[in-house]
């Protein structure tokens, strides 16, 4: 198991055991109106698994957010200092420098890394099956156990992950090419 996955796994269990009791989710669900319960059930599935879902959501948001923040920071720092200085020399204020000069150049540099991170998020989401969230891996496990068709189920799960990741890779490739066209103008 990679270091990245181990730290994510420990984060999931920490959030489950420490932070969610502070949010008092179970009592909030118990005091909710029937309409609210119907909406929550429709959005998130069985309400007894809602704390697990929120735990996984918070964990993945924090975990992936740290990587995305680093990608954005690196993209902004990759813009040559001469661009910053030229924008200031033209009399642009700090917001204009960032919004009109630096960020358009930084976004072009960030897209490939953000694409990879977004695809990694899809794959990392399989970790949350360990806390009984009904996502693709969890459902595949249940189906393999109940049907006895382990190979067929896991082949299908792998194909679905491949389609998701390949489709996103193609989408981000198109976006990179489109941004590249604007850069050359």
Short mmCIF file of C-alpha atoms in Angstrom, two decimals:
data_model
loop_
_atom_site.label_atom_id
_atom_site.label_comp_id
_atom_site.label_asym_id
_atom_site.label_seq_id
_atom_site.Cartn_x
_atom_site.Cartn_y
_atom_site.Cartn_z
CA UNK A 1 0.00 0.00 0.00
CA UNK A 2 1.46 3.39 -0.92
CA UNK A 3 2.21 6.10 1.62
CA UNK A 4 -0.45 8.32 0.04
CA UNK A 5 -3.15 5.66 0.50
CA UNK A 6 -2.06 4.88 4.07
CA UNK A 7 -2.27 8.53 5.11
CA UNK A 8 -5.68 8.82 3.47
CA UNK A 9 -6.87 5.66 5.20
CA UNK A 10 -5.74 6.90 8.60
CA UNK A 11 -7.46 10.23 7.90
CA UNK A 12 -10.73 8.45 7.18
CA UNK A 13 -10.68 6.60 10.47
CA UNK A 14 -9.61 9.70 12.41
CA UNK A 15 -12.41 11.78 10.94
CA UNK A 16 -14.91 9.00 11.58
CA UNK A 17 -13.99 8.58 15.21
CA UNK A 18 -13.13 12.16 16.24
CA UNK A 19 -14.73 14.85 14.12
CA UNK A 20 -18.16 13.46 13.31
CA UNK A 21 -19.27 13.18 16.96
CA UNK A 22 -18.50 16.89 17.23
CA UNK A 23 -20.88 17.56 14.33
CA UNK A 24 -23.63 15.58 16.12
CA UNK A 25 -25.00 14.14 12.85
CA UNK A 26 -27.03 11.35 14.47
CA UNK A 27 -29.00 13.76 16.67
CA UNK A 28 -29.57 16.14 13.78
CA UNK A 29 -30.98 13.28 11.69
CA UNK A 30 -33.18 12.17 14.59
CA UNK A 31 -34.64 15.69 14.91
CA UNK A 32 -35.17 16.25 11.17
CA UNK A 33 -38.59 16.60 9.57
CA UNK A 34 -39.95 13.76 7.40
CA UNK A 35 -39.47 15.90 4.27
CA UNK A 36 -35.83 16.50 5.17
CA UNK A 37 -35.32 12.79 5.81
CA UNK A 38 -36.79 11.94 2.39
CA UNK A 39 -34.49 14.43 0.67
CA UNK A 40 -31.44 13.16 2.57
CA UNK A 41 -32.35 9.55 1.73
CA UNK A 42 -32.78 10.45 -1.93
CA UNK A 43 -29.44 12.31 -2.05
CA UNK A 44 -27.25 10.09 0.12
CA UNK A 45 -28.92 6.69 0.41
CA UNK A 46 -29.65 4.98 3.72
CA UNK A 47 -29.49 7.52 6.55
CA UNK A 48 -27.65 5.14 8.85
CA UNK A 49 -24.69 5.47 6.45
CA UNK A 50 -24.83 9.29 6.27
CA UNK A 51 -22.15 9.79 8.95
CA UNK A 52 -19.88 7.44 7.01
CA UNK A 53 -20.56 9.35 3.80
CA UNK A 54 -19.80 12.69 5.44
CA UNK A 55 -16.64 11.26 6.96
CA UNK A 56 -15.45 10.09 3.54
CA UNK A 57 -16.44 13.37 1.91
CA UNK A 58 -14.59 15.48 4.48
CA UNK A 59 -11.54 13.24 4.33
CA UNK A 60 -11.30 13.29 0.54
CA UNK A 61 -11.95 17.04 0.44
CA UNK A 62 -9.15 17.74 2.93
CA UNK A 63 -6.77 15.21 1.43
CA UNK A 64 -7.25 16.23 -2.19
CA UNK A 65 -7.58 19.90 -1.28
CA UNK A 66 -4.03 19.86 0.05
CA UNK A 67 -2.73 18.52 -3.26
CA UNK A 68 -4.80 20.94 -5.34
CA UNK A 69 -3.60 23.86 -3.23
CA UNK A 70 0.00 22.86 -3.89
CA UNK A 71 -0.69 22.55 -7.63
CA UNK A 72 -2.25 26.02 -7.73
CA UNK A 73 0.64 27.51 -5.72
CA UNK A 74 3.19 25.93 -8.05
CA UNK A 75 1.27 27.13 -11.12
CA UNK A 76 1.25 30.71 -9.87
CA UNK A 77 4.93 30.58 -8.93
CA UNK A 78 5.75 29.20 -12.39
CA UNK A 79 4.73 32.47 -14.01
CA UNK A 80 7.98 34.39 -14.62
CA UNK A 81 8.59 37.32 -12.27
CA UNK A 82 9.02 39.55 -15.34
CA UNK A 83 5.31 39.11 -16.07
CA UNK A 84 4.42 40.35 -12.59
CA UNK A 85 6.80 43.28 -12.90
CA UNK A 86 5.58 44.22 -16.37
CA UNK A 87 1.96 44.23 -15.19
CA UNK A 88 2.84 46.44 -12.23
CA UNK A 89 4.85 48.74 -14.53
CA UNK A 90 1.72 49.19 -16.63
CA UNK A 91 -0.03 50.50 -13.53
CA UNK A 92 -2.27 47.50 -12.83
CA UNK A 93 -3.30 47.02 -9.21
CA UNK A 94 -2.71 43.68 -7.44
CA UNK A 95 -6.12 42.22 -8.36
CA UNK A 96 -5.65 43.06 -12.03
CA UNK A 97 -2.11 41.67 -12.03
CA UNK A 98 -3.36 38.37 -10.64
CA UNK A 99 -6.62 38.15 -12.61
CA UNK A 100 -5.53 39.45 -16.00
CA UNK A 101 -1.85 38.52 -16.24
CA UNK A 102 -0.78 35.82 -13.81
CA UNK A 103 -3.78 33.48 -13.51
CA UNK A 104 -4.40 33.03 -17.27
CA UNK A 105 -0.79 31.89 -17.65
CA UNK A 106 -0.85 29.84 -14.46
CA UNK A 107 -4.05 27.99 -15.42
CA UNK A 108 -2.40 26.72 -18.59
CA UNK A 109 0.42 25.31 -16.49
CA UNK A 110 -1.92 23.88 -13.83
CA UNK A 111 -4.38 22.01 -16.06
CA UNK A 112 -2.24 18.88 -16.62
CA UNK A 113 -1.47 18.48 -12.92
CA UNK A 114 -5.07 19.23 -11.91
CA UNK A 115 -6.28 16.66 -14.43
CA UNK A 116 -4.03 14.03 -12.90
CA UNK A 117 -5.17 14.96 -9.41
CA UNK A 118 -8.85 14.83 -10.38
CA UNK A 119 -8.37 11.37 -11.87
CA UNK A 120 -6.49 10.33 -8.72
CA UNK A 121 -9.48 11.54 -6.70
CA UNK A 122 -11.73 9.16 -8.64
CA UNK A 123 -9.39 6.30 -7.82
CA UNK A 124 -8.90 7.39 -4.19
CA UNK A 125 -12.65 7.39 -3.68
CA UNK A 126 -12.46 3.59 -3.57
CA UNK A 127 -10.87 3.98 -0.11
CA UNK A 128 -14.11 5.21 1.37
CA UNK A 129 -15.66 1.79 0.76
CA UNK A 130 -13.72 0.75 3.88
CA UNK A 131 -16.16 2.73 6.02
CA UNK A 132 -19.25 1.22 4.36
CA UNK A 133 -20.02 3.93 1.85
CA UNK A 134 -21.87 2.49 -1.08
CA UNK A 135 -19.64 3.53 -3.92
CA UNK A 136 -18.40 1.43 -6.83
CA UNK A 137 -15.86 -0.69 -4.93
CA UNK A 138 -18.21 -1.30 -2.00
CA UNK A 139 -21.05 -2.30 -4.32
CA UNK A 140 -18.68 -4.53 -6.28
CA UNK A 141 -17.62 -6.28 -3.07
CA UNK A 142 -21.23 -6.85 -2.04
CA UNK A 143 -22.18 -8.12 -5.49
CA UNK A 144 -19.15 -10.44 -5.71
CA UNK A 145 -19.93 -11.96 -2.32
CA UNK A 146 -23.65 -12.39 -2.96
CA UNK A 147 -23.40 -13.67 -6.53
CA UNK A 148 -20.21 -15.72 -6.29
CA UNK A 149 -19.06 -14.25 -9.61
CA UNK A 150 -15.95 -12.59 -8.29
CA UNK A 151 -14.02 -12.37 -11.56
CA UNK A 152 -16.92 -10.98 -13.59
CA UNK A 153 -17.82 -8.40 -10.95
CA UNK A 154 -14.27 -7.11 -10.50
CA UNK A 155 -13.72 -7.04 -14.25
CA UNK A 156 -16.84 -4.88 -14.55
CA UNK A 157 -15.73 -2.61 -11.70
CA UNK A 158 -12.31 -2.23 -13.34
CA UNK A 159 -13.96 -1.45 -16.69
CA UNK A 160 -16.15 1.22 -15.08
CA UNK A 161 -13.15 2.83 -13.38
CA UNK A 162 -11.28 2.70 -16.68
CA UNK A 163 -14.17 4.35 -18.55
CA UNK A 164 -14.42 7.08 -15.94
CA UNK A 165 -10.68 7.79 -15.86
CA UNK A 166 -10.16 7.45 -19.61
CA UNK A 167 -13.11 9.72 -20.34
CA UNK A 168 -11.78 12.33 -17.95
CA UNK A 169 -8.29 12.03 -19.42
CA UNK A 170 -9.72 12.68 -22.88
CA UNK A 171 -11.75 15.63 -21.60
CA UNK A 172 -8.70 17.17 -19.92
CA UNK A 173 -6.60 16.50 -23.03
CA UNK A 174 -9.13 18.46 -25.09
CA UNK A 175 -9.05 21.26 -22.52
CA UNK A 176 -5.24 21.39 -22.63
CA UNK A 177 -5.28 21.58 -26.44
CA UNK A 178 -7.91 24.33 -26.33
CA UNK A 179 -5.90 26.33 -23.79
CA UNK A 180 -2.79 25.78 -25.93
CA UNK A 181 -4.52 27.40 -28.90
CA UNK A 182 -5.24 30.52 -26.89
CA UNK A 183 -1.64 30.66 -25.67
CA UNK A 184 -0.26 30.76 -29.23
CA UNK A 185 -2.46 33.71 -30.29
#
